[in-house]
């Protein structure tokens, strides 16, 4: 199924464009890496994928450095996932809806990483958080659902439209969460592909050589 999804994303236009290929590969790579994870592993690894993709966007936008760029590394000034989300927002690099989804995944990751109790996708609070993530990305998930229906991979009653509830019932909460995060990862790949690096805002010879 993942290969089918990848092919459909890659051929979104008559001639595969680099952006389509990157989007398809980003989806497939993330989805495959999450496929056999536990509930906790799915959340933690999904957040790591999205963190890495966001980091890649920020690094592509900012001035390059000849030294190893550890400004965005864990423990560094901009190394926290939440800080990167805020920075991307302030720099207006990413659509607010996508940033909101990233922050939802980050918060869910924190729950799984820091709370001692054994959380699962059946835990009420987790279900509530994940449902919000699904709702925030409902349009994208329904596109995926209709694509799967057209390929005979998901069935609904005749005349019934695909809904989030149908997809949860078909895949289960964990699997649909994995696919949602893979979609978010593919969206970040498109952002990076279309990104233009920051340009300098200062005059190379300020005030005719006077500071």
Tab-separated table of C-alpha atoms in Angstrom:
chain	number	residue	atom	x	y	z
A	1	UNK	CA	0.000	0.000	0.000
A	2	UNK	CA	2.836	2.404	0.797
A	3	UNK	CA	4.299	1.934	-2.666
A	4	UNK	CA	0.893	2.688	-4.187
A	5	UNK	CA	0.629	5.844	-2.110
A	6	UNK	CA	4.130	6.860	-3.138
A	7	UNK	CA	3.352	6.351	-6.827
A	8	UNK	CA	0.129	8.357	-6.599
A	9	UNK	CA	1.889	11.233	-4.859
A	10	UNK	CA	4.745	11.149	-7.341
A	11	UNK	CA	2.392	11.280	-10.326
A	12	UNK	CA	0.186	14.079	-9.031
A	13	UNK	CA	0.838	15.758	-12.402
A	14	UNK	CA	1.350	14.225	-15.856
A	15	UNK	CA	5.118	14.627	-15.550
A	16	UNK	CA	6.617	13.830	-12.142
A	17	UNK	CA	8.127	16.988	-10.728
A	18	UNK	CA	11.032	17.045	-8.267
A	19	UNK	CA	8.667	18.316	-5.567
A	20	UNK	CA	6.279	15.407	-6.162
A	21	UNK	CA	9.126	12.913	-5.965
A	22	UNK	CA	10.460	14.425	-2.747
A	23	UNK	CA	6.972	14.491	-1.245
A	24	UNK	CA	6.359	10.849	-2.179
A	25	UNK	CA	9.704	9.693	-0.831
A	26	UNK	CA	9.278	11.636	2.418
A	27	UNK	CA	5.885	9.996	2.960
A	28	UNK	CA	7.129	6.487	2.219
A	29	UNK	CA	10.314	6.758	4.298
A	30	UNK	CA	8.494	8.017	7.385
A	31	UNK	CA	5.598	5.565	7.051
A	32	UNK	CA	7.914	2.584	6.593
A	33	UNK	CA	10.068	3.526	9.574
A	34	UNK	CA	6.988	3.789	11.804
A	35	UNK	CA	5.222	0.666	10.534
A	36	UNK	CA	6.392	-1.826	13.168
A	37	UNK	CA	6.786	0.535	16.112
A	38	UNK	CA	4.985	0.240	19.434
A	39	UNK	CA	2.525	2.926	20.483
A	40	UNK	CA	5.231	4.833	22.337
A	41	UNK	CA	7.777	4.229	19.594
A	42	UNK	CA	5.367	5.509	16.950
A	43	UNK	CA	4.887	8.822	18.721
A	44	UNK	CA	8.522	9.379	19.691
A	45	UNK	CA	9.900	8.397	16.280
A	46	UNK	CA	7.257	10.381	14.380
A	47	UNK	CA	8.211	13.489	16.356
A	48	UNK	CA	11.879	12.804	15.597
A	49	UNK	CA	11.147	12.584	11.866
A	50	UNK	CA	9.238	15.864	11.900
A	51	UNK	CA	11.885	17.543	14.064
A	52	UNK	CA	14.604	16.487	11.621
A	53	UNK	CA	12.620	17.680	8.596
A	54	UNK	CA	11.909	21.026	10.249
A	55	UNK	CA	15.583	21.362	11.163
A	56	UNK	CA	16.489	20.755	7.532
A	57	UNK	CA	14.179	23.591	6.467
A	58	UNK	CA	15.675	26.028	8.965
A	59	UNK	CA	19.222	25.112	7.970
A	60	UNK	CA	18.373	25.585	4.291
A	61	UNK	CA	16.907	29.015	5.014
A	62	UNK	CA	19.600	30.415	7.282
A	63	UNK	CA	23.049	31.628	6.299
A	64	UNK	CA	25.331	28.625	5.736
A	65	UNK	CA	28.398	28.162	7.893
A	66	UNK	CA	31.726	26.512	7.159
A	67	UNK	CA	31.806	25.064	10.652
A	68	UNK	CA	29.655	22.195	11.849
A	69	UNK	CA	26.285	23.839	12.410
A	70	UNK	CA	25.258	22.827	15.917
A	71	UNK	CA	22.986	25.820	16.537
A	72	UNK	CA	19.966	23.573	15.956
A	73	UNK	CA	21.382	20.480	17.665
A	74	UNK	CA	19.835	19.100	20.885
A	75	UNK	CA	20.944	21.114	23.893
A	76	UNK	CA	21.898	24.116	21.782
A	77	UNK	CA	20.075	27.498	21.713
A	78	UNK	CA	17.652	26.445	18.957
A	79	UNK	CA	17.825	22.706	19.489
A	80	UNK	CA	14.399	22.155	21.051
A	81	UNK	CA	11.575	21.012	18.765
A	82	UNK	CA	9.210	23.582	20.224
A	83	UNK	CA	11.739	26.379	19.707
A	84	UNK	CA	12.182	25.365	16.071
A	85	UNK	CA	8.409	25.442	15.569
A	86	UNK	CA	8.248	28.927	17.087
A	87	UNK	CA	11.189	30.089	14.967
A	88	UNK	CA	9.622	28.763	11.757
A	89	UNK	CA	6.444	30.608	12.701
A	90	UNK	CA	8.232	33.910	13.374
A	91	UNK	CA	10.150	33.609	10.106
A	92	UNK	CA	6.886	32.825	8.283
A	93	UNK	CA	8.370	29.750	6.650
A	94	UNK	CA	5.514	27.308	7.215
A	95	UNK	CA	1.720	27.537	7.085
A	96	UNK	CA	0.133	28.000	10.544
A	97	UNK	CA	-1.991	24.854	10.165
A	98	UNK	CA	1.094	22.712	9.541
A	99	UNK	CA	2.896	24.321	12.470
A	100	UNK	CA	-0.134	23.642	14.666
A	101	UNK	CA	-0.004	19.963	13.711
A	102	UNK	CA	3.724	19.803	14.464
A	103	UNK	CA	3.108	21.301	17.889
A	104	UNK	CA	0.333	18.794	18.581
A	105	UNK	CA	2.705	15.934	17.762
A	106	UNK	CA	5.384	17.546	19.938
A	107	UNK	CA	3.010	17.759	22.906
A	108	UNK	CA	1.921	14.162	22.416
A	109	UNK	CA	5.597	13.132	22.262
A	110	UNK	CA	6.199	14.899	25.554
A	111	UNK	CA	3.344	12.966	27.149
A	112	UNK	CA	4.784	9.637	26.049
A	113	UNK	CA	8.365	10.616	26.869
A	114	UNK	CA	7.861	12.154	30.292
A	115	UNK	CA	4.805	10.577	31.917
A	116	UNK	CA	5.674	7.432	33.866
A	117	UNK	CA	2.355	5.652	33.250
A	118	UNK	CA	1.974	3.287	30.294
A	119	UNK	CA	0.201	5.395	27.695
A	120	UNK	CA	-1.226	3.774	24.563
A	121	UNK	CA	-3.439	4.885	21.699
A	122	UNK	CA	-6.335	3.450	23.703
A	123	UNK	CA	-5.713	5.887	26.577
A	124	UNK	CA	-8.519	8.441	26.670
A	125	UNK	CA	-6.260	11.512	26.814
A	126	UNK	CA	-4.149	10.172	23.938
A	127	UNK	CA	-7.240	9.476	21.838
A	128	UNK	CA	-8.389	13.048	22.412
A	129	UNK	CA	-5.036	14.511	21.329
A	130	UNK	CA	-4.764	12.268	18.282
A	131	UNK	CA	-8.340	13.076	17.255
A	132	UNK	CA	-7.386	16.759	17.207
A	133	UNK	CA	-4.426	15.960	14.954
A	134	UNK	CA	-6.736	14.034	12.614
A	135	UNK	CA	-9.234	16.898	12.524
A	136	UNK	CA	-6.520	19.446	11.797
A	137	UNK	CA	-5.470	17.344	8.793
A	138	UNK	CA	-8.903	16.091	7.798
A	139	UNK	CA	-8.731	17.348	4.198
A	140	UNK	CA	-5.443	15.540	3.549
A	141	UNK	CA	-6.605	12.345	5.230
A	142	UNK	CA	-9.831	12.291	3.232
A	143	UNK	CA	-7.843	12.684	0.014
A	144	UNK	CA	-5.790	9.680	1.091
A	145	UNK	CA	-8.974	7.789	1.984
A	146	UNK	CA	-10.579	8.452	-1.396
A	147	UNK	CA	-7.353	7.411	-3.103
A	148	UNK	CA	-7.363	4.111	-1.221
A	149	UNK	CA	-11.042	3.548	-2.027
A	150	UNK	CA	-10.398	4.131	-5.737
A	151	UNK	CA	-7.669	1.478	-5.582
A	152	UNK	CA	-9.924	-0.995	-3.782
A	153	UNK	CA	-7.847	-0.883	-0.601
A	154	UNK	CA	-10.599	0.559	1.614
A	155	UNK	CA	-14.317	-0.091	1.323
A	156	UNK	CA	-17.305	1.978	2.422
A	157	UNK	CA	-21.018	1.398	1.993
A	158	UNK	CA	-22.417	2.446	-1.375
A	159	UNK	CA	-23.235	6.148	-1.403
A	160	UNK	CA	-21.336	6.769	1.821
A	161	UNK	CA	-18.558	9.330	1.842
A	162	UNK	CA	-15.235	8.559	3.437
A	163	UNK	CA	-14.891	10.005	6.939
A	164	UNK	CA	-12.189	10.115	9.575
A	165	UNK	CA	-14.255	7.638	11.574
A	166	UNK	CA	-14.196	5.173	8.648
A	167	UNK	CA	-10.439	5.455	8.403
A	168	UNK	CA	-9.901	4.965	12.132
A	169	UNK	CA	-12.099	1.873	11.976
A	170	UNK	CA	-10.208	0.564	8.946
A	171	UNK	CA	-6.631	1.242	10.051
A	172	UNK	CA	-6.839	1.719	13.807
A	173	UNK	CA	-5.732	4.838	15.644
A	174	UNK	CA	-2.025	4.018	15.681
A	175	UNK	CA	-1.726	3.242	11.977
A	176	UNK	CA	-3.723	6.314	10.971
A	177	UNK	CA	-1.523	8.425	13.254
A	178	UNK	CA	1.539	7.001	11.513
A	179	UNK	CA	0.115	7.855	8.092
A	180	UNK	CA	-0.842	11.336	9.265
A	181	UNK	CA	2.697	12.022	10.447
A	182	UNK	CA	4.047	10.657	7.156
A	183	UNK	CA	1.783	13.134	5.353
A	184	UNK	CA	3.117	15.947	7.550
A	185	UNK	CA	6.649	14.851	6.718
A	186	UNK	CA	5.839	14.963	3.008
A	187	UNK	CA	4.397	18.462	3.429
A	188	UNK	CA	7.648	19.602	5.040
A	189	UNK	CA	9.567	18.124	2.101
A	190	UNK	CA	7.566	20.335	-0.265
A	191	UNK	CA	8.233	23.381	1.921
A	192	UNK	CA	11.957	22.732	1.733
A	193	UNK	CA	11.848	22.157	-2.013
A	194	UNK	CA	10.123	25.508	-2.595
A	195	UNK	CA	12.175	27.402	-0.020
A	196	UNK	CA	14.332	30.356	-0.977
A	197	UNK	CA	17.299	30.975	1.335
A	198	UNK	CA	17.300	34.192	3.327
A	199	UNK	CA	18.999	37.146	1.665
A	200	UNK	CA	21.147	39.631	3.526
A	201	UNK	CA	19.256	42.685	4.732
A	202	UNK	CA	22.260	44.957	5.240
A	203	UNK	CA	24.200	47.101	2.786
A	204	UNK	CA	27.558	45.566	1.963
A	205	UNK	CA	29.106	49.035	2.383
A	206	UNK	CA	27.008	50.574	5.189
A	207	UNK	CA	27.005	54.372	5.374
A	208	UNK	CA	29.769	54.589	2.770
A	209	UNK	CA	32.139	52.565	4.892
A	210	UNK	CA	31.234	54.186	8.208
A	211	UNK	CA	29.603	52.115	10.941
